[in-house]
PDB file of C-alpha atoms in Angstrom:
ATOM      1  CA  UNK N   1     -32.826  23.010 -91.447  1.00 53.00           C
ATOM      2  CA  UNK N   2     -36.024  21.671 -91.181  1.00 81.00           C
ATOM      3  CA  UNK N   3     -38.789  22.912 -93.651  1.00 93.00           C
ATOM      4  CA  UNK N   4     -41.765  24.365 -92.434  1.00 97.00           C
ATOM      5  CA  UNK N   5     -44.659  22.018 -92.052  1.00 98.00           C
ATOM      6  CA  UNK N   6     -47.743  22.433 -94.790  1.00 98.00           C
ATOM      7  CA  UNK N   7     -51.056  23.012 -92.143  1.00 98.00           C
ATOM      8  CA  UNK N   8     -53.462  22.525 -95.137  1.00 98.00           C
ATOM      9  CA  UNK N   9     -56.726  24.056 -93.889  1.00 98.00           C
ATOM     10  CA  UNK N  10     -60.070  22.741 -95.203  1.00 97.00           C
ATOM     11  CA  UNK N  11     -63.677  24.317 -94.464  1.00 94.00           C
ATOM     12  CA  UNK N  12     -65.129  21.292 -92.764  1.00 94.00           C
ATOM     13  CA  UNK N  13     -68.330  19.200 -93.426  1.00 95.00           C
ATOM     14  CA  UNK N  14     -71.049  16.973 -91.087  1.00 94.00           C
ATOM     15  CA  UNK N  15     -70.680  14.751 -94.129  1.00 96.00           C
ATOM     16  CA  UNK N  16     -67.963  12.422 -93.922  1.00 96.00           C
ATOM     17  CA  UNK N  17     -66.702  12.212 -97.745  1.00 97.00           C
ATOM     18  CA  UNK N  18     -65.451  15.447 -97.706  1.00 97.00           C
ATOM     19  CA  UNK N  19     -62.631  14.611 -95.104  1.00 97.00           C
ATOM     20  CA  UNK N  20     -61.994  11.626 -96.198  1.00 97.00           C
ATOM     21  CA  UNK N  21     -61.723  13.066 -99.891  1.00 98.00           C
ATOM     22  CA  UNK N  22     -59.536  16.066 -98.415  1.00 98.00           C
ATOM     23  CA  UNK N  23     -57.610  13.378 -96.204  1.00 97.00           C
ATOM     24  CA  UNK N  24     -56.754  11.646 -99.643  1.00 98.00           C
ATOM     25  CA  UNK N  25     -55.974  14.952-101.384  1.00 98.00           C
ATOM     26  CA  UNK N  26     -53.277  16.206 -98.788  1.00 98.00           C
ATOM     27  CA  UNK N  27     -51.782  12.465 -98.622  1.00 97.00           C
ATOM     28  CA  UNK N  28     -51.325  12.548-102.488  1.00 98.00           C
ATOM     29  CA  UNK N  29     -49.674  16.369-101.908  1.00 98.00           C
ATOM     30  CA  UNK N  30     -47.218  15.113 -99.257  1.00 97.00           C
ATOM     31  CA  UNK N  31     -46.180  12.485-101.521  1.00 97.00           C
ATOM     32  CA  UNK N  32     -44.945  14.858-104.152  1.00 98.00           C
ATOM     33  CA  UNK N  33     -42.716  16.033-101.626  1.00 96.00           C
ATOM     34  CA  UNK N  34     -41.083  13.510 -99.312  1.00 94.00           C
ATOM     35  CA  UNK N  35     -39.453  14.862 -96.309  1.00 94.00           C
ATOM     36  CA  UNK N  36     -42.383  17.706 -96.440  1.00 96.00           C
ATOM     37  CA  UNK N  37     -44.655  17.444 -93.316  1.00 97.00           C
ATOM     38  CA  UNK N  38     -48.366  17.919 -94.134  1.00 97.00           C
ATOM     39  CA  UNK N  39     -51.014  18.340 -91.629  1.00 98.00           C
ATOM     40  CA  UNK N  40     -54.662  19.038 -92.378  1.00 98.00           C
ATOM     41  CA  UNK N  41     -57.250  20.712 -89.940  1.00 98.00           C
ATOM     42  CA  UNK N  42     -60.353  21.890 -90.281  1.00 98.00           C
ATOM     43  CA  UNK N  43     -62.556  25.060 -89.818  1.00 96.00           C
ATOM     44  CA  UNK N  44     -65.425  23.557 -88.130  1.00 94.00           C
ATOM     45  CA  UNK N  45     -67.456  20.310 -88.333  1.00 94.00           C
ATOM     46  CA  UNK N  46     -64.371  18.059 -88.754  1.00 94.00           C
ATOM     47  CA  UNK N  47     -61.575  17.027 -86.480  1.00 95.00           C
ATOM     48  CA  UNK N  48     -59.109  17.459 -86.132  1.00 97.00           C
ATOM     49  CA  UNK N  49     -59.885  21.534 -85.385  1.00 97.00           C
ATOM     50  CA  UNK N  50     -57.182  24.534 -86.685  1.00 98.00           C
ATOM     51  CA  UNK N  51     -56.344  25.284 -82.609  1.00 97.00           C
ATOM     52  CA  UNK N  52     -56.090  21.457 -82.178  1.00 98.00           C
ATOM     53  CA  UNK N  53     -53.477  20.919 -84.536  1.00 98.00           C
ATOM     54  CA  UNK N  54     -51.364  24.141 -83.898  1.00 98.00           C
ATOM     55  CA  UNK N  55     -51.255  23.739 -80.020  1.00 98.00           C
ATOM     56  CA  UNK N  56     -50.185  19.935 -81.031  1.00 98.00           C
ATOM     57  CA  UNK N  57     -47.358  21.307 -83.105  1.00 98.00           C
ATOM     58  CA  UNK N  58     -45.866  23.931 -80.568  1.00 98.00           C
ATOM     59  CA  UNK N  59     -46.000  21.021 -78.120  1.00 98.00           C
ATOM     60  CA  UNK N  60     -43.749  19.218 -80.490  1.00 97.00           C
ATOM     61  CA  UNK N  61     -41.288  21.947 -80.933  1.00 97.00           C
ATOM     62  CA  UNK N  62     -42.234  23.209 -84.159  1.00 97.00           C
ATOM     63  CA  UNK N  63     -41.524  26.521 -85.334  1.00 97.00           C
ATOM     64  CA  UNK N  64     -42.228  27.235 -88.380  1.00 97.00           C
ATOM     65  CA  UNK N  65     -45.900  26.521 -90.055  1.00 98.00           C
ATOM     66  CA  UNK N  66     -47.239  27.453 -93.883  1.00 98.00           C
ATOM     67  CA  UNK N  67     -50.818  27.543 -93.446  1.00 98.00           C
ATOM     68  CA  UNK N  68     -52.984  27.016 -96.952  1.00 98.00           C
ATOM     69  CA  UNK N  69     -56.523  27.467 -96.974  1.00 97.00           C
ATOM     70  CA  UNK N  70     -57.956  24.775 -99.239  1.00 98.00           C
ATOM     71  CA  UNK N  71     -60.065  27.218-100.648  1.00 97.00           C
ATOM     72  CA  UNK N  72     -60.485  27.511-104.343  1.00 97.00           C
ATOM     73  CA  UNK N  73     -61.269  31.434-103.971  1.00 95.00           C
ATOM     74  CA  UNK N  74     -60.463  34.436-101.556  1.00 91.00           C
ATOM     75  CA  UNK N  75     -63.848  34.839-100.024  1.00 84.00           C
ATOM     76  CA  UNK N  76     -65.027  35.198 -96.429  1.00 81.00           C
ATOM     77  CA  UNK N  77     -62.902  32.020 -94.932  1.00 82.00           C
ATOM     78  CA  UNK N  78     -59.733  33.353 -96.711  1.00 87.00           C
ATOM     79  CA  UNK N  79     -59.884  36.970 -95.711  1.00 91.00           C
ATOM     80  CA  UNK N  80     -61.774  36.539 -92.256  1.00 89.00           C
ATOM     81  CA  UNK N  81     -61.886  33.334 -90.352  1.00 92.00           C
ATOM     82  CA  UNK N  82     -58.438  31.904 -91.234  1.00 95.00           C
ATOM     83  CA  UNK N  83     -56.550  34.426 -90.144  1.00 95.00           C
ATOM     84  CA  UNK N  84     -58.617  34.925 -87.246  1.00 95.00           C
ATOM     85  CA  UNK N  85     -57.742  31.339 -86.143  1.00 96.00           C
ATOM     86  CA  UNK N  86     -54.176  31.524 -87.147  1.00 97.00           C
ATOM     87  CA  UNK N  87     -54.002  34.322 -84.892  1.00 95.00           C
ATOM     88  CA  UNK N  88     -55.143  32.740 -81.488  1.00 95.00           C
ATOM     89  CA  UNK N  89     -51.777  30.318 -82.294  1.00 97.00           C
ATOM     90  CA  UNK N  90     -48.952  29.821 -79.429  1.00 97.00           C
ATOM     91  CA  UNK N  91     -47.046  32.679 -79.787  1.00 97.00           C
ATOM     92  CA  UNK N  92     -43.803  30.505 -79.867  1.00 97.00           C
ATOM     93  CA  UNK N  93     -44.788  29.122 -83.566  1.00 98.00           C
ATOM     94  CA  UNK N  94     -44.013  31.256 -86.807  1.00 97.00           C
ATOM     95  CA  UNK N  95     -47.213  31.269 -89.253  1.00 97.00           C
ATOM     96  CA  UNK N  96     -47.477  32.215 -92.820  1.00 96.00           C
ATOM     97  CA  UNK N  97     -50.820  31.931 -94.508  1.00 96.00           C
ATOM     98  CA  UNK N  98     -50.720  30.779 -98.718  1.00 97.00           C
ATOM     99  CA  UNK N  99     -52.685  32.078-101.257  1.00 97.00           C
ATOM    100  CA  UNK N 100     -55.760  30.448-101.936  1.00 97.00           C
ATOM    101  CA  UNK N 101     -55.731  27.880-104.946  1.00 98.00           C
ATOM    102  CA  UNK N 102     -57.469  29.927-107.435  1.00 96.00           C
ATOM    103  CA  UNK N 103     -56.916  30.855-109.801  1.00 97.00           C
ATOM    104  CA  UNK N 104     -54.388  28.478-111.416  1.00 98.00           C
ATOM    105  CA  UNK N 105     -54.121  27.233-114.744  1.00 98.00           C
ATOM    106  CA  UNK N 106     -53.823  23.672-112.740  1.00 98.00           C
ATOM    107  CA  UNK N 107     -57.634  24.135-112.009  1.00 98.00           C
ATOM    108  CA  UNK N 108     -58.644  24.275-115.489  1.00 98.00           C
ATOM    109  CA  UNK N 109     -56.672  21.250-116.152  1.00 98.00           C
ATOM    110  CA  UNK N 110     -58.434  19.368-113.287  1.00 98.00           C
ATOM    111  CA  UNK N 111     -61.955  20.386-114.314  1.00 98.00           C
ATOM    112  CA  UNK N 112     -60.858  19.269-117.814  1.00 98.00           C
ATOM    113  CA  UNK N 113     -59.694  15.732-116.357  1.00 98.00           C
ATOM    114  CA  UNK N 114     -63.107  14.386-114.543  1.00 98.00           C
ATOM    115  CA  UNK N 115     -65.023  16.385-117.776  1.00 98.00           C
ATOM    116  CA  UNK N 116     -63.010  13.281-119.651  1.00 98.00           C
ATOM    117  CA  UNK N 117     -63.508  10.781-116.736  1.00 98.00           C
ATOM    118  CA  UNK N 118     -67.280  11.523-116.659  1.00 98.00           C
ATOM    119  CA  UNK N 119     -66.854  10.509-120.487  1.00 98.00           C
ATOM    120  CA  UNK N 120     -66.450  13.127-122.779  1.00 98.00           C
ATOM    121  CA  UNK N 121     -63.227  13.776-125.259  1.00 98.00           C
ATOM    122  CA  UNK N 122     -61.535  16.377-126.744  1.00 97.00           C
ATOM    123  CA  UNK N 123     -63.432  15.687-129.904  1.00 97.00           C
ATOM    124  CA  UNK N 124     -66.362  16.530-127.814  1.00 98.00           C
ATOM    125  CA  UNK N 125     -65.334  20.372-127.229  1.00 98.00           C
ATOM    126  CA  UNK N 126     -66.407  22.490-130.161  1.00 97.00           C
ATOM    127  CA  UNK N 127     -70.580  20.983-129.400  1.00 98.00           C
ATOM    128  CA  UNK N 128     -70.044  21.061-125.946  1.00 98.00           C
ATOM    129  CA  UNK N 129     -71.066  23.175-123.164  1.00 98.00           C
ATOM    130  CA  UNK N 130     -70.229  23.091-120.001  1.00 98.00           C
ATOM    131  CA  UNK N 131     -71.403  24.883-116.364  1.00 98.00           C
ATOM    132  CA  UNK N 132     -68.927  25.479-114.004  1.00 98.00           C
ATOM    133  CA  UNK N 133     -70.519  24.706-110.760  1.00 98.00           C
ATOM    134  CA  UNK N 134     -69.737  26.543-107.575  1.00 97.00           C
ATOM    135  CA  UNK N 135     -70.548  26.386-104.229  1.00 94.00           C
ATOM    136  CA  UNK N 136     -71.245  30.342-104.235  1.00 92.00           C
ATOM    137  CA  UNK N 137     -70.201  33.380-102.237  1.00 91.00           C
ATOM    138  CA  UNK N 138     -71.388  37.247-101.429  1.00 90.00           C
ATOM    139  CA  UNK N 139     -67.981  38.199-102.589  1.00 92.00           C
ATOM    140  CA  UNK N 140     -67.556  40.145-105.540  1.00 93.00           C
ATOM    141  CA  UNK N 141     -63.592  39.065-106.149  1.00 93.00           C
ATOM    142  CA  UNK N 142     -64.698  35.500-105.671  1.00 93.00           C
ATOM    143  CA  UNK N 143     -67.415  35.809-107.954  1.00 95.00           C
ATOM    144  CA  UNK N 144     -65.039  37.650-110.587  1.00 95.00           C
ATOM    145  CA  UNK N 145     -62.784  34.817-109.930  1.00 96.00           C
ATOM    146  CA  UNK N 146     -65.221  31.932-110.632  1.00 97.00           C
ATOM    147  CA  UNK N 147     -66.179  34.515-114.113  1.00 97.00           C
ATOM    148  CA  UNK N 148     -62.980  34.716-115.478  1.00 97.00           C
ATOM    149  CA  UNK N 149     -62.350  31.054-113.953  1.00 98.00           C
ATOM    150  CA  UNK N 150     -65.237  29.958-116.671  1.00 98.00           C
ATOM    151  CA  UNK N 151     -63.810  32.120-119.416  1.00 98.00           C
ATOM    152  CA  UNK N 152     -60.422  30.204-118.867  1.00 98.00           C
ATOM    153  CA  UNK N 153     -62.122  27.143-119.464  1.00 98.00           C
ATOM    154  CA  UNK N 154     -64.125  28.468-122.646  1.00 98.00           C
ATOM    155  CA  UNK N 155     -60.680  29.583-123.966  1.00 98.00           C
ATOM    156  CA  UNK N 156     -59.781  25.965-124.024  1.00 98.00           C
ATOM    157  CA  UNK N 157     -62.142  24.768-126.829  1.00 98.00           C
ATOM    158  CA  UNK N 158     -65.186  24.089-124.866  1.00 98.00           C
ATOM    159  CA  UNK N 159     -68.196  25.369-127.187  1.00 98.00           C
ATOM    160  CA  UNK N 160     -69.450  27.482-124.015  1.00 98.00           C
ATOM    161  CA  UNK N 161     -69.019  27.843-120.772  1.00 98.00           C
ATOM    162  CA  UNK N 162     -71.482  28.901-117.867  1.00 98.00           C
ATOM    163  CA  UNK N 163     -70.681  29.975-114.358  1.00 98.00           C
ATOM    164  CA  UNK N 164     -73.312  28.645-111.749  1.00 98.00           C
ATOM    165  CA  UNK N 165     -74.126  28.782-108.169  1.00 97.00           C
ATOM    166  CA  UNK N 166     -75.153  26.206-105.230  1.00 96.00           C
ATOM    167  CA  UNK N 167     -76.062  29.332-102.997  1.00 94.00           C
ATOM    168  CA  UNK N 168     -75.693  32.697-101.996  1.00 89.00           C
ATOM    169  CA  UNK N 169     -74.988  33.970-105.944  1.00 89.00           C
ATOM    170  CA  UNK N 170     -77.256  33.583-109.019  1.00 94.00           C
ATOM    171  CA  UNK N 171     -77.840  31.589-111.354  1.00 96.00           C
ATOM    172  CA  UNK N 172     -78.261  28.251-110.199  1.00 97.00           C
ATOM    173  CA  UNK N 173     -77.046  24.863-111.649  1.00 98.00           C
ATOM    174  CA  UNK N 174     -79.923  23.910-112.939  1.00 98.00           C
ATOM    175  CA  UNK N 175     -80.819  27.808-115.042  1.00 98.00           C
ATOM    176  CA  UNK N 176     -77.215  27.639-116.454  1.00 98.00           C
ATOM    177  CA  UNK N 177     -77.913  24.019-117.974  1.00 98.00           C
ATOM    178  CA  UNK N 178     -81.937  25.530-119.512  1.00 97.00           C
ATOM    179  CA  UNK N 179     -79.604  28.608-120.824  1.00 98.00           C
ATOM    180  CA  UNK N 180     -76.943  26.287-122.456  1.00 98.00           C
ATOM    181  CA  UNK N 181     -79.505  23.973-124.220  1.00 96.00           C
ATOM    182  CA  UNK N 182     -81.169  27.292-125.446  1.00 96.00           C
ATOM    183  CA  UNK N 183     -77.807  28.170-126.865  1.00 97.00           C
ATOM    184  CA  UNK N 184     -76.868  27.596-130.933  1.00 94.00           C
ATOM    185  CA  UNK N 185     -74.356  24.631-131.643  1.00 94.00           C
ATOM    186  CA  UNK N 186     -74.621  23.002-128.121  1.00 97.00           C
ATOM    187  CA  UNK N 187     -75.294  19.486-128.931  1.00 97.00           C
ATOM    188  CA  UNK N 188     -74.784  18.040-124.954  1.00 98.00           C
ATOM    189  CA  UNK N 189     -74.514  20.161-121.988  1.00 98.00           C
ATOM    190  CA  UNK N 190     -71.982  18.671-118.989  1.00 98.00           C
ATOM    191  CA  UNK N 191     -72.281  19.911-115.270  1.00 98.00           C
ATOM    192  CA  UNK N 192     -68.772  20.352-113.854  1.00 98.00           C
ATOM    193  CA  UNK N 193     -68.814  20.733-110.231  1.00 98.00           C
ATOM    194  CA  UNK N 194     -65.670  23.216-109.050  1.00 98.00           C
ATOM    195  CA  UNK N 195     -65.674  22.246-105.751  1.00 98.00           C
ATOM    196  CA  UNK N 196     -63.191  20.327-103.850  1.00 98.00           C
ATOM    197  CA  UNK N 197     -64.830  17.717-101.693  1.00 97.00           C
ATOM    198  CA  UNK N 198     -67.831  15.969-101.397  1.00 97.00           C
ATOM    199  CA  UNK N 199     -70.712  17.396 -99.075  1.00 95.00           C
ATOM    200  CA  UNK N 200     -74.264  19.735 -99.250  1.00 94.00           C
ATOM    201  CA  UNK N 201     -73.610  22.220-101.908  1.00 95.00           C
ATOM    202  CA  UNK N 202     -71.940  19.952-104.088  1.00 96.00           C
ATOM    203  CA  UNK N 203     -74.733  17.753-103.835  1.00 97.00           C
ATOM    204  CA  UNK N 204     -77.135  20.888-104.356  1.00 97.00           C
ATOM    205  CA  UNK N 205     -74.931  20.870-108.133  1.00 98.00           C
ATOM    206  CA  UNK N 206     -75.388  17.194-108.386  1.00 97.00           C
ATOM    207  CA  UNK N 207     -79.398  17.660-108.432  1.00 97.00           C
ATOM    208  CA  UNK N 208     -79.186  20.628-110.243  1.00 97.00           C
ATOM    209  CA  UNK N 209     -77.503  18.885-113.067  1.00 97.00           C
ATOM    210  CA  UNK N 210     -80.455  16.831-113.688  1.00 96.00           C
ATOM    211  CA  UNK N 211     -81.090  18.004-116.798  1.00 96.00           C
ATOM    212  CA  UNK N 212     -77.534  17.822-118.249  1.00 98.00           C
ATOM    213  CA  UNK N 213     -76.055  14.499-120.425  1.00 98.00           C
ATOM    214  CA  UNK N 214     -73.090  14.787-117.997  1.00 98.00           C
ATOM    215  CA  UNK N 215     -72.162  15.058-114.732  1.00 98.00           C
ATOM    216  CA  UNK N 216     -68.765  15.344-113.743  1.00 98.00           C
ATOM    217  CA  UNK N 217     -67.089  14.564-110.029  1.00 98.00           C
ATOM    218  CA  UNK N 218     -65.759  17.215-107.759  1.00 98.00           C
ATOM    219  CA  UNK N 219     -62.168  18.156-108.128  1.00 98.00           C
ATOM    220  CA  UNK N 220     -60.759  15.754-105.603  1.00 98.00           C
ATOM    221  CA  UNK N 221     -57.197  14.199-105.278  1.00 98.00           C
ATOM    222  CA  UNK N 222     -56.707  14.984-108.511  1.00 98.00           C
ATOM    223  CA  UNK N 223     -52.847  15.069-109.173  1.00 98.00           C
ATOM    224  CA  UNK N 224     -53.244  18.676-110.470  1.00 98.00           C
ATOM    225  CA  UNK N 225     -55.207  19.823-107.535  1.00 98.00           C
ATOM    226  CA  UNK N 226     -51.914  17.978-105.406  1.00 98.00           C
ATOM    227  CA  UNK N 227     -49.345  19.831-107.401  1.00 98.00           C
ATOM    228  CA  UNK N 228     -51.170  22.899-106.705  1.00 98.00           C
ATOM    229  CA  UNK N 229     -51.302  22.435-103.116  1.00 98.00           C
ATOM    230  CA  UNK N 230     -47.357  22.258-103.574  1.00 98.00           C
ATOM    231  CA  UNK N 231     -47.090  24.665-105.412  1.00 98.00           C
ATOM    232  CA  UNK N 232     -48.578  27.403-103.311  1.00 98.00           C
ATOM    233  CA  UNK N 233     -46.461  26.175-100.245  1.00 98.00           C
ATOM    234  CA  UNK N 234     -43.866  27.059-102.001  1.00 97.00           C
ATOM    235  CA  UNK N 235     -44.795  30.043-103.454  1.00 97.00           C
ATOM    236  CA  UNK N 236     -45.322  30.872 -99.546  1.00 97.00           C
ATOM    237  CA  UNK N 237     -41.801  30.678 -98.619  1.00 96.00           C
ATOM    238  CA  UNK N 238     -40.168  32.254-101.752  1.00 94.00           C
ATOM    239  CA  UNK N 239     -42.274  35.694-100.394  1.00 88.00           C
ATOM    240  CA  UNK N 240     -40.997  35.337 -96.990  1.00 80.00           C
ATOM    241  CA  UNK N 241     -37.586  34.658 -98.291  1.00 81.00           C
ATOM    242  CA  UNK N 242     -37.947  37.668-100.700  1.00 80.00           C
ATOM    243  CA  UNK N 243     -39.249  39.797 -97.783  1.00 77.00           C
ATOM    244  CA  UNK N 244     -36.836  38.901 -95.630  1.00 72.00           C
ATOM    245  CA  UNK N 245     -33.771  39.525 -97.944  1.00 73.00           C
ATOM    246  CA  UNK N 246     -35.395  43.052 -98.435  1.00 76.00           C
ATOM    247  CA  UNK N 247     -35.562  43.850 -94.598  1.00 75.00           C
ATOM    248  CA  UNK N 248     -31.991  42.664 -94.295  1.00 67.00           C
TER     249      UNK N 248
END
């Protein structure tokens, strides 16, 4: 039997890098699993669109679709427009939606990786701290999220660790770097952007980090951010399996 393709389903941008960068991110996910279709769409901005793809894949006889949001928390586009556009599907295909990617412990370690790329060490952690850059959202679970996402990271030695905004929540990049340097035994301050993909917001964090001694690259096709991707497809099916054996 074959398995049900992965529809990976990213927000969109009018800039470019963000889907090439998601482009390279589902290509390094696919590889993980060979034999695994993987399709990406996108919300709006980007082509190919969510309807696009779907209609495409009914055409094609497929029947069975997991559809992740490449989202790293359950905001608006999880809860809202997703399955909105999931739901105007061909009736003859078989959708399940994934959880959103965060939280995962796989996050932390991605952060963690361009943190060392950008240049620092684990010697560096204990004089260290760190904002945790988000694009922002109205959402009070996503907000808790990106919270206890930041106290994850402090957890892992980092000498503190601020959550920050690019919109819509408070503070901004730039207020959580002034707070940090105000803070006792911070020696350097590092800006990590927890986005996914290049594009307006993240570079709203990149000027905002102006004032930091390092500035760290957005999660991209990190092999942790891959895995994750995986992961959650999979995660997908073993609740439909579960759910099923229940009904039966």
């Amino acid at each position: 039997m074959n398995r049900p393709v992965l529809l990976v389903v990213a927000h969109g941008s009018r800039d470019p890098r963000h889907a090439a960068t998601v482009q390279a991110l589902v290509r390094r996910a696919g590889a993980l699993r060979p034999g695994l279709r993987v399709e990406t769409a996108f919300l709006e901005f980007s082509l190919p669109s969510v309807t696009g793809v779907l209609e495409r894949l009914a055409a094609e006889g497929v029947r069975d679709v997991v559809a992740l949001p490449l989202l790293l928390t359950r905001a608006f586009h999880a809860k809202a427009d997703i399955p909105a556009v999931l739901r105007q599907a061909p009736p003859s295909l078989r959708i399940r939606q994934a959880e959103v990617l965060g939280p995962s412990p796989l996050l932390i370690s991605a952060v963690e990786r361009r943190l060392y790329e950008a240049g620092l060490t684990p010697s560096d952690k204990s004089a260290t701290g760190v904002v945790l850059a988000s694009a922002g959202s109205t959402d009070p679970e996503a907000i808790a999220v990106i919270a206890e996402t930041a106290r994850e990271l402090r957890r892992t030695g980092w000498c503190s660790v601020r959550p920050a905004f690019a919109s819509a929540s408070l503070p901004r990049t730039e207020e959580a770097v002034r707070a940090l340097r105000a803070e006792a035994g911070v020696r350097r301050v590092a800006v990590a952007p927890y986005v996914i993909a290049p594009g307006r917001l993240p570079d709203r964090i990149a000027a905002g980090a102006a004032g930091a001694d390092v500035l760290a690259d957005v999660l991209g096709p990190s092999p942790e951010l891959a895995a994750l991707l995986v992961e959650r497809y999979e995660d997908a099916l073993r609740v439909s399996e579960r759910a099923a054996a229940a009904a039966g």
